Amino acid sequence: MIRTVEQYLESLRDGRVIYSMGERVKDVTTHPILRRVIEHGAIDWVLANDPERRSLFVTKNEDGEEVNFLWTAPRSAEDLLHKREAYIEGSRYYGMGLHSMGVDSLAASRVLAGRMDKKLGTNYVERVEAYRKYIQTTDLGVTGAQTDVKGDRSLHPSEQVQHKDYYVRVVDKQKDGIVVRGAKYHISATPCANEAIVLPCRTHQEEDKDYAVVFATPLNAKGITLISAEPEIRGLTTEETKWDYPTASVFGIGDGECMIIFDDVFVPWEKVFMCGEWQFSRDIAYLFGTFHRLFACCRMVPVLESLTGVAALMAEYNGLDKYPHIRTKLAWLVQLTEGFKIMSKAACMFPEKEPDMDLANPNGMYTNIAKYMYAENFHDATKAVQDICGGIAADPIPYRDWMNPEEKPYLEKYLGGKAGIHTEHRLRAIRLLLDITNGRHDTHTIHAEGSLAAQQMMFYTNADWELYKATAKRDAGIPGWEKHTEVGKLKEYSSLVESKLPPVDTSYKI
Amino acid sequence: MIRTVEQYLESLRDGRVIYSMGERVKDVTTHPILRRVIEHGAIDWVLANDPERRSLFVTKNEDGEEVNFLWTAPRSAEDLLHKREAYIEGSRYYGMGLHSMGVDSLAASRVLAGRMDKKLGTNYVERVEAYRKYIQTTDLGVTGAQTDVKGDRSLHPSEQVQHKDYYVRVVDKQKDGIVVRGAKYHISATPCANEAIVLPCRTHQEEDKDYAVVFATPLNAKGITLISAEPEIRGLTTEETKWDYPTASVFGIGDGECMIIFDDVFVPWEKVFMCGEWQFSRDIAYLFGTFHRLFACCRMVPVLESLTGVAALMAEYNGLDKYPHIRTKLAWLVQLTEGFKIMSKAACMFPEKEPDMDLANPNGMYTNIAKYMYAENFHDATKAVQDICGGIAADPIPYRDWMNPEEKPYLEKYLGGKAGIHTEHRLRAIRLLLDITNGRHDTHTIHAEGSLAAQQMMFYTNADWELYKATAKRDAGIPGWEKHTEVGKLKEYSSLVESKLPPVDTSYKI
Amino acid sequence: MIRTVEQYLESLRDGRVIYSMGERVKDVTTHPILRRVIEHGAIDWVLANDPERRSLFVTKNEDGEEVNFLWTAPRSAEDLLHKREAYIEGSRYYGMGLHSMGVDSLAASRVLAGRMDKKLGTNYVERVEAYRKYIQTTDLGVTGAQTDVKGDRSLHPSEQVQHKDYYVRVVDKQKDGIVVRGAKYHISATPCANEAIVLPCRTHQEEDKDYAVVFATPLNAKGITLISAEPEIRGLTTEETKWDYPTASVFGIGDGECMIIFDDVFVPWEKVFMCGEWQFSRDIAYLFGTFHRLFACCRMVPVLESLTGVAALMAEYNGLDKYPHIRTKLAWLVQLTEGFKIMSKAACMFPEKEPDMDLANPNGMYTNIAKYMYAENFHDATKAVQDICGGIAADPIPYRDWMNPEEKPYLEKYLGGKAGIHTEHRLRAIRLLLDITNGRHDTHTIHAEGSLAAQQMMFYTNADWELYKATAKRDAGIPGWEKHTEVGKLKEYSSLVESKLPPVDTSYKI
Amino acid sequence: MIRTVEQYLESLRDGRVIYSMGERVKDVTTHPILRRVIEHGAIDWVLANDPERRSLFVTKNEDGEEVNFLWTAPRSAEDLLHKREAYIEGSRYYGMGLHSMGVDSLAASRVLAGRMDKKLGTNYVERVEAYRKYIQTTDLGVTGAQTDVKGDRSLHPSEQVQHKDYYVRVVDKQKDGIVVRGAKYHISATPCANEAIVLPCRTHQEEDKDYAVVFATPLNAKGITLISAEPEIRGLTTEETKWDYPTASVFGIGDGECMIIFDDVFVPWEKVFMCGEWQFSRDIAYLFGTFHRLFACCRMVPVLESLTGVAALMAEYNGLDKYPHIRTKLAWLVQLTEGFKIMSKAACMFPEKEPDMDLANPNGMYTNIAKYMYAENFHDATKAVQDICGGIAADPIPYRDWMNPEEKPYLEKYLGGKAGIHTEHRLRAIRLLLDITNGRHDTHTIHAEGSLAAQQMMFYTNADWELYKATAKRDAGIPGWEKHTEVGKLKEYSSLVESKLPPVDTSYKI
């Protein structure tokens, strides 16, 4: 089914234990700060119910039921491109933060289940598919919870000193289910979700097998406490906040994130998708990483377009758009934006087929390159746009000064730019620029969906080292390349032409 | 027709005036240095005559004649991907340097002709197509000559002080043809070509209209003098040079380049494809730039694979392949190699259609991004591989020391790396590394097929500024975005959910 | 004299017209936000009155009167090093923002006056020195106002379209003084200053000579309106703000900045230090730029130490301090911090002597290199520390959650790091990190005291091109180097040894 | 004594076993290639015998004997600055490669001896000082041999698999001395040296104590074989090589380097300066590293000046010197050159005093920063100059073409640049540019005198972490900073002014 926005909103009044800014929240839909998060989540249902976007978001499942397209499993490049399009369209409304988390967690769990069942003879696929059907039918909002709080980063979970709960773990196995304890941090789209799929964030060893656990749970389950992150704007969205923080007043970086504490939470077996199979913990960590980075690459499309756009606007407003060094900076922003966009498209066009499963995973190499492209360069991009904007990016005019009739004439007169540009437009562009290049944006860009190092590891792991080495060996005259499938088909350079050439003329002085 | 290698070689004994290292060359096929260039050119015919590669290189033209596929005009993404595959396959033999020059010059001339005919009512398309048929039938080798010697870079051609011939120009128009004068520099694959297509390298103003000229000419035409570039290896290829310079002994960077001097050379009208239409000089400069950068992106595929491969080999040979900082460098090389490869593939998959012409041009944005990716990063890549290799990259062992039986036991013993690796293989890998990271490679990478600035200009020119600005305006609350075709379809954020939410609870302390 | 803190504070109740966040401020010393700015200014008097720091800040002038050392003119490397020490000590308390502005403006005006008097026969030195004596005796707080609001950056002041007041200019010359109009933007330490020295920010042409004006004025002069910048924290400093924004609650980036509007303000001739001498506008722009960049290089000492320190703390708290890639990042931060510190010290140790004036200016090359070092690298530094800190830098725990007894036990338990580290210390370090790497810091770093381009221009202008070119010519065998003062003293390489060597043995095979 | 150039040259005919390009060399002074190396070494004696430079190079030792200043131990900043001046002056002739190696090895051995004697009660200082006196009196040329051939870089010396000789080690201790075996690689200035001081290149553990050995030996000792590195130019210096390779024809990168094989070489005890004290192997590795990096920072002064100069010449010759983007590149080269120069000067001005020894070591932080500055940036610098030069840097005109009277008129006409510049000068500048930006230069820059990682390790090791952490703790409100010697002297921010301010006015709306 496709729920209405109203049904979705109503479902969030479920008695969950959640805090925001040090206060217990009675109802997330009426809380002045969490409203922004709820609106963010609700967008996904607005779009699914929008007649013009129906074809993008609604499909039928095998039972002929209307379901959200995102809750079906991609089986082809076309499916992935469709999914990408849906993610990008939603991102233009700051949406999809919720759906993407659950969708990508489920996709990763599905592949994992397939691999485990094949190798270990378990029946996880059945459970995962039953859960998918459940979600398709209930149209619940599901987030995905991966990052543990970690404690001492140099120690494995069971080596931690203060306590053993720095990573979520199974503390009891019962007849009907398991009991889990621990905490997950910066879990996106949580106040606006109904359920969460919980999965490990790192490779575990055998001694840490209790930490190798994947499961789904409603967020109002007994024992779950949510601590909502500090929002970018500490208060209700108003005309003032819209001027001062034009994007953060819609949805701020990190606004939807929660710390989720699992204080001995019971999970029934049918919602447990991994339990102790430590050898597969790396698989699930990598799978979710890559799947969700594809979303990151959709989410960032409008951000980079907007960043490049505001740079172009400021160049124009300041009268700088004809200067070569400004154009070089703008050209670089374009290159970053368009290079990144096509790279993530390639990730869908060249999917990876999971052996023996009719599933299309996003291409691991291109997805990770695309994510890395913007994450590696975001700080430089902020520097470039701040440079074009000028020092006023550090002390822009707030709403209150602009609205004071004694100050406004001075501001109007003196903060103009190029003739023909409204001073107000220039000031608004500056506020936007500051808003999207702040420290939280910077940090979020390099850490969300995995650190830079996580992507680098994927380049290394996914690389076709045999091709590279064989190519180098052929060039260097080192034997071994002849056996390579591709390179071995090439002929020796030297035999090809030399015999057909006339003898060398030795009369030259060289 | 498809000529045999022998026919091709024979055709180069045509009496051309050519110098190498200060000596007049009697016969390019017997000259110790130029032989390498001739072999480089001959590869294109070796491949076309190779039964296993026939489907890649041979097709039939509309007259049913067997012709080289490269001499047909791409009309679809498939054609461009086919062309790319042919270029890459050839590049694995250091080939295609010759064909690519002529093919890309002809393609640029063809689009140019179409644009001029449409706007000016000329009949250039007819001439260009007649020339294409001529080349298809004769199977001649054709290069493309774009870069002028330029003199004072801050002055237009007609402003130059010492003389007016720093850019090739028409000095006389006669009944049967034109007379041209000037010189082109670093023109690739010239000693091994039969003909050249000559085209301007910059935007010209009306006062420089004599410089707006495109034409084809045989290289043994009266008045043409060729000065062949200093080769990387000054002598014949031997066992010694193969050890010391494993790739330069096959084909060195710049080896095939010539200065071409036009000392009042006559060109018949049927081979003149532009003559005075200065308003279109920018078009031809940009068109050839983009078309030929696609070749550059094919040529570099095996180079980057080899560079990444030799880095991996050296990491392994030195026993360093387990260290994180080494893996980070290797990961970066992979990212560069694979990011660049798929970007140039995207350039073919998303071609640009020329209005009213059934032609598919490579995507201008992706082609230029792909070219820029490796050119911008090549110096850093050389630094990374030199760093992994160690100081021995600066003083590697030459063949003569290795072959001296008194020295060899010492070298064999002391220059070993990881157990199980032959010392000789390690030394060969080091020689390769030095060979492909020398100063000429570095320079060639940033300048061949256009400088970095040339690509940046294309990013700027090709960018969809309206999209970016509209996106930023919508985010900043600046009116104007509503009229944009794409962005204007989006709805206002604020109207979507707020009305469906219950009233704010004002009891919180926030 | 040296005023007491109380005298200083009292002096700020002078009836000035000043706005903050859209409200007219009645008394800057009682205003909840501006108090932070006032405390920032007052530090300079706290230190001058501190017995332990007296030797650093207090000296006697030629009349034997006790005056602030900073108000004396540096005449030697020792004086500059003393000044640097005073600036750094004050910066450790976020002080010197006020004194440095006036001191550097006065120093620049003094050199300018000397140059003008020498060339034009004016008597500006006398006026400047009289003003210095006035300030020494009254111990007023003086800021310096350089940056104009600028309008269209591509147009000269008199070419501006909307109006001619985008740069401060003389609109009337009267018997007793001049009348000025225009506005200056982001002028530091203004709410806490008594007077301002106003100077041009760019090179002017003859047609813009009305804009070539330097003068001093009290800030409560008729016609002056001050609009205080949006503070980092919108409210009073409390225990909560100290936790959430540990440095911004002491003094936020940009907090002390004002827009100063001159609405036909009268300035008596004795306070006019330039009036129409447009040929010298570049001198004053460059002089103040370099002088004040030396202060910037002092102000940033504790900032970079703190940034490096918090990175080291987080590495330790997270248990990451043993990992090579973390150490590499820390090493880079050390290199930046210490390289920058010694560079700015060198700027004092190798002063530039102004011809015919007994004055020591900071070294132009080293001052600008030092400033550029941190400004160019600050975004990368924020990236490095955010990377080490982890994603929690984007959603750190605010005071209110920490203080809620229901949440605290969870936070205490789960947000611990390495054993032995208090969770609270870890959380405080994270808040600091976020606080000093936000977007305003980033922007301020590249724009305050002149953009990156401004420093690059100084490298170019100050460079000893003749030395570099002569060295290259000698190496390349191009004549001309023999006449260079230094390079010309060197001998030809070839003549030195060759004649003493025995003849070459030609029996080798080489 | 100060030997004459003739005495020096004669001393090299000592029967040493040395190979060059696969041939046994009978006499290094008559060998066509090694002559360049010998001239390079002889420069040091030319300068010492030059009346104009006598004060720089000649001093008296405590016995009143005239000796080379470099062979005295620096005891003050003045001594280090004097040494730096001597190194730079010599470097302008490509000299000091020889002296610096021995001088820095001896200095490191001297500090090491002091530390060992103090801790272990040995009498190494006596031996080192006796050796110093011997060298002062004989005026021999001494090199320093540090880098081992290393084998598998991941294994300690005694863990190596193929054999245990990948690092030089003691294989026998006898009554009169020790017997050593192993090989050192890329040891500078060896064919032109009389003796070598041999020292370890890494930290050794106890099981590798046989590898912890420092000693001096004549290079014609029994058992020593020298294999000279491949020269940049394979032949005698001629007019042609001077045109084609203007600096390599004087002295090429790596030309003087040798592999030194120790095939059971006997060393008498009086020349053994460490033998088994493995705990001190890190000290000697670090000491020599830092001492010799100071030389590196002198050697590079003329190189960077020349590189910056040739960039400026090419900008001028090409008519590009007015373009902002070219000026930005030139400005960056200036910043690099001058920043690096003053940093290495600071390394001398702020020496580190060795406890209880009257010795001044170069400042470890600044020396390593200076070295890193140019090494980290050299590849970017080559890119910048190649970019300014244009594509002709990849295919410059060689001597033979230029001297051919048939080609020269064409070259002269067409390869001119800006009016007024001789074509020959332009071509010479291009040859120089190519010559100093080749792959060997690049590699040498990052590896000679220690890799980039080696310097980074020194930043980390030398850093004042306590200062940084205390500063951050004070800012973050984390206790612990109060006990720091410097930071603890600072007062709390908050107590300083607040009490003197009037109460807050709460009537504002904020």
Coordinates of N, CA and C in Angstrom, one line a residue, chain A residues 405-477:
Chain A
P405 N 13.8 49.4 9.8 CA 13.7 50.5 8.8 C 14.8 51.6 9.0
E406 N 15.4 51.7 10.1 CA 16.5 52.7 10.2 C 17.8 52.2 9.6
E407 N 18.0 50.9 9.6 CA 19.2 50.4 9.0 C 19.1 50.1 7.5
K408 N 17.9 49.6 7.1 CA 17.7 49.1 5.8 C 18.1 50.0 4.7
P409 N 17.8 51.4 4.8 CA 18.3 52.2 3.7 C 19.8 52.2 3.5
Y410 N 20.5 52.2 4.6 CA 22.0 52.1 4.5 C 22.4 50.8 3.9
L411 N 21.8 49.7 4.4 CA 22.2 48.4 3.8 C 21.8 48.3 2.4
E412 N 20.7 48.7 2.0 CA 20.2 48.7 0.6 C 21.2 49.5 -0.3
K413 N 21.6 50.7 0.2 CA 22.5 51.5 -0.6 C 23.9 50.9 -0.7
Y414 N 24.4 50.5 0.5 CA 25.8 50.3 0.5 C 26.2 48.8 0.2
L415 N 25.3 47.9 0.3 CA 25.6 46.5 0.1 C 25.2 46.0 -1.3
G416 N 24.9 46.9 -2.2 CA 24.6 46.6 -3.6 C 25.8 46.0 -4.3
G417 N 25.6 45.4 -5.4 CA 26.7 44.9 -6.2 C 26.7 45.5 -7.5
K418 N 26.7 44.7 -8.5 CA 26.6 45.1 -9.9 C 25.3 45.8 -10.2
A419 N 25.3 46.8 -11.0 CA 24.0 47.5 -11.3 C 23.0 46.5 -11.8
G420 N 21.7 46.7 -11.4 CA 20.7 45.8 -11.9 C 20.4 44.6 -11.0
I421 N 21.2 44.4 -10.0 CA 21.0 43.3 -9.1 C 20.4 43.9 -7.8
H422 N 19.3 43.3 -7.3 CA 18.7 43.7 -6.1 C 19.7 43.4 -4.9
T423 N 19.9 44.4 -4.1 CA 20.7 44.2 -2.9 C 20.2 43.0 -2.1
E424 N 18.9 42.9 -2.0 CA 18.3 41.7 -1.2 C 18.7 40.4 -1.8
H425 N 18.8 40.3 -3.1 CA 19.1 39.0 -3.7 C 20.6 38.7 -3.4
R426 N 21.4 39.7 -3.5 CA 22.8 39.5 -3.1 C 23.0 39.0 -1.7
L427 N 22.2 39.7 -0.8 CA 22.4 39.3 0.6 C 21.8 37.9 0.9
R428 N 20.7 37.5 0.1 CA 20.2 36.2 0.3 C 21.2 35.1 -0.2
A429 N 21.8 35.4 -1.3 CA 22.8 34.5 -1.9 C 23.9 34.2 -0.9
I430 N 24.3 35.3 -0.3 CA 25.4 35.2 0.7 C 25.0 34.3 1.9
R431 N 23.8 34.5 2.4 CA 23.3 33.7 3.5 C 23.3 32.2 3.1
L432 N 22.8 32.0 1.9 CA 22.8 30.6 1.4 C 24.2 30.0 1.4
L433 N 25.1 30.8 0.9 CA 26.5 30.3 0.8 C 27.0 29.9 2.1
L434 N 26.8 30.8 3.1 CA 27.3 30.6 4.4 C 26.6 29.3 5.0
D435 N 25.3 29.2 4.7 CA 24.5 28.1 5.2 C 25.0 26.7 4.7
I436 N 25.5 26.7 3.5 CA 25.8 25.4 2.9 C 27.3 25.1 3.0
T437 N 28.1 26.0 3.6 CA 29.5 25.7 3.7 C 30.0 25.8 5.1
N438 N 29.1 25.5 6.0 CA 29.5 25.6 7.4 C 30.2 24.3 7.8
G439 N 30.7 24.3 9.1 CA 31.5 23.2 9.5 C 30.8 21.9 9.6
R440 N 29.5 21.9 9.9 CA 28.8 20.7 9.9 C 28.6 20.1 8.5
H441 N 28.4 20.9 7.5 CA 28.4 20.4 6.2 C 29.7 19.8 5.8
D442 N 30.8 20.5 6.1 CA 32.1 20.0 5.8 C 32.3 18.6 6.4
T443 N 32.1 18.5 7.7 CA 32.3 17.3 8.4 C 31.4 16.2 7.9
H444 N 30.1 16.5 7.7 CA 29.1 15.6 7.2 C 29.6 15.0 5.9
T445 N 30.1 15.8 5.1 CA 30.5 15.4 3.7 C 31.6 14.3 3.8
I446 N 32.5 14.5 4.7 CA 33.6 13.5 4.7 C 33.3 12.3 5.5
H447 N 32.3 12.4 6.4 CA 32.0 11.2 7.3 C 30.8 10.5 6.9
A448 N 29.7 11.2 6.5 CA 28.5 10.5 6.2 C 28.7 9.4 5.2
E449 N 28.0 8.3 5.3 CA 28.1 7.2 4.4 C 29.6 6.7 4.3
G450 N 30.3 6.9 5.4 CA 31.7 6.3 5.4 C 32.8 7.3 5.1
S451 N 33.8 7.2 5.9 CA 34.9 8.2 5.7 C 35.7 8.0 4.4
L452 N 36.5 9.0 4.1 CA 37.3 8.9 2.9 C 38.1 7.6 2.9
A453 N 38.7 7.2 4.0 CA 39.4 6.0 4.1 C 38.6 4.7 3.7
A454 N 37.3 4.8 4.0 CA 36.4 3.6 3.7 C 36.3 3.5 2.2
Q455 N 36.2 4.6 1.5 CA 36.2 4.5 0.0 C 37.5 4.1 -0.6
Q456 N 38.6 4.6 0.0 CA 39.9 4.2 -0.5 C 40.1 2.7 -0.4
M457 N 39.6 2.2 0.7 CA 39.7 0.7 0.9 C 39.0 0.0 -0.2
M458 N 37.8 0.5 -0.6 CA 37.0 -0.1 -1.7 C 37.7 0.0 -3.0
F459 N 38.4 1.1 -3.3 CA 39.2 1.2 -4.6 C 40.2 0.0 -4.6
Y460 N 40.9 -0.1 -3.5 CA 42.0 -1.1 -3.4 C 41.4 -2.5 -3.5
T461 N 40.3 -2.7 -2.8 CA 39.7 -4.1 -2.8 C 39.1 -4.4 -4.1
N462 N 38.5 -3.5 -4.8 CA 37.8 -3.8 -6.0 C 38.7 -3.7 -7.3
A463 N 39.9 -3.3 -7.1 CA 40.8 -3.1 -8.3 C 41.2 -4.4 -9.0
D464 N 41.3 -4.3 -10.3 CA 41.7 -5.4 -11.1 C 43.3 -5.4 -11.1
W465 N 43.9 -5.8 -10.0 CA 45.3 -5.7 -9.9 C 46.0 -6.6 -11.0
E466 N 45.4 -7.7 -11.4 CA 46.0 -8.6 -12.3 C 46.2 -7.9 -13.7
L467 N 45.1 -7.2 -14.1 CA 45.2 -6.4 -15.3 C 46.3 -5.4 -15.3
Y468 N 46.4 -4.6 -14.2 CA 47.4 -3.6 -14.1 C 48.8 -4.2 -14.2
K469 N 49.0 -5.2 -13.4 CA 50.3 -5.8 -13.3 C 50.7 -6.5 -14.6
A470 N 49.8 -7.1 -15.2 CA 50.1 -7.8 -16.5 C 50.5 -6.7 -17.6
T471 N 49.7 -5.6 -17.5 CA 50.1 -4.5 -18.5 C 51.5 -4.0 -18.2
A472 N 51.8 -3.8 -17.0 CA 53.1 -3.3 -16.6 C 54.2 -4.3 -17.0
K473 N 53.9 -5.6 -16.7 CA 54.9 -6.6 -17.1 C 55.2 -6.7 -18.6
R474 N 54.1 -6.6 -19.3 CA 54.3 -6.6 -20.8 C 55.2 -5.4 -21.2
D475 N 54.9 -4.2 -20.6 CA 55.7 -3.1 -20.9 C 57.2 -3.2 -20.5
A476 N 57.4 -3.8 -19.3 CA 58.7 -3.9 -18.7 C 59.5 -5.1 -19.2
G477 N 58.9 -5.9 -20.0 CA 59.6 -7.1 -20.4 C 59.8 -8.2 -19.3

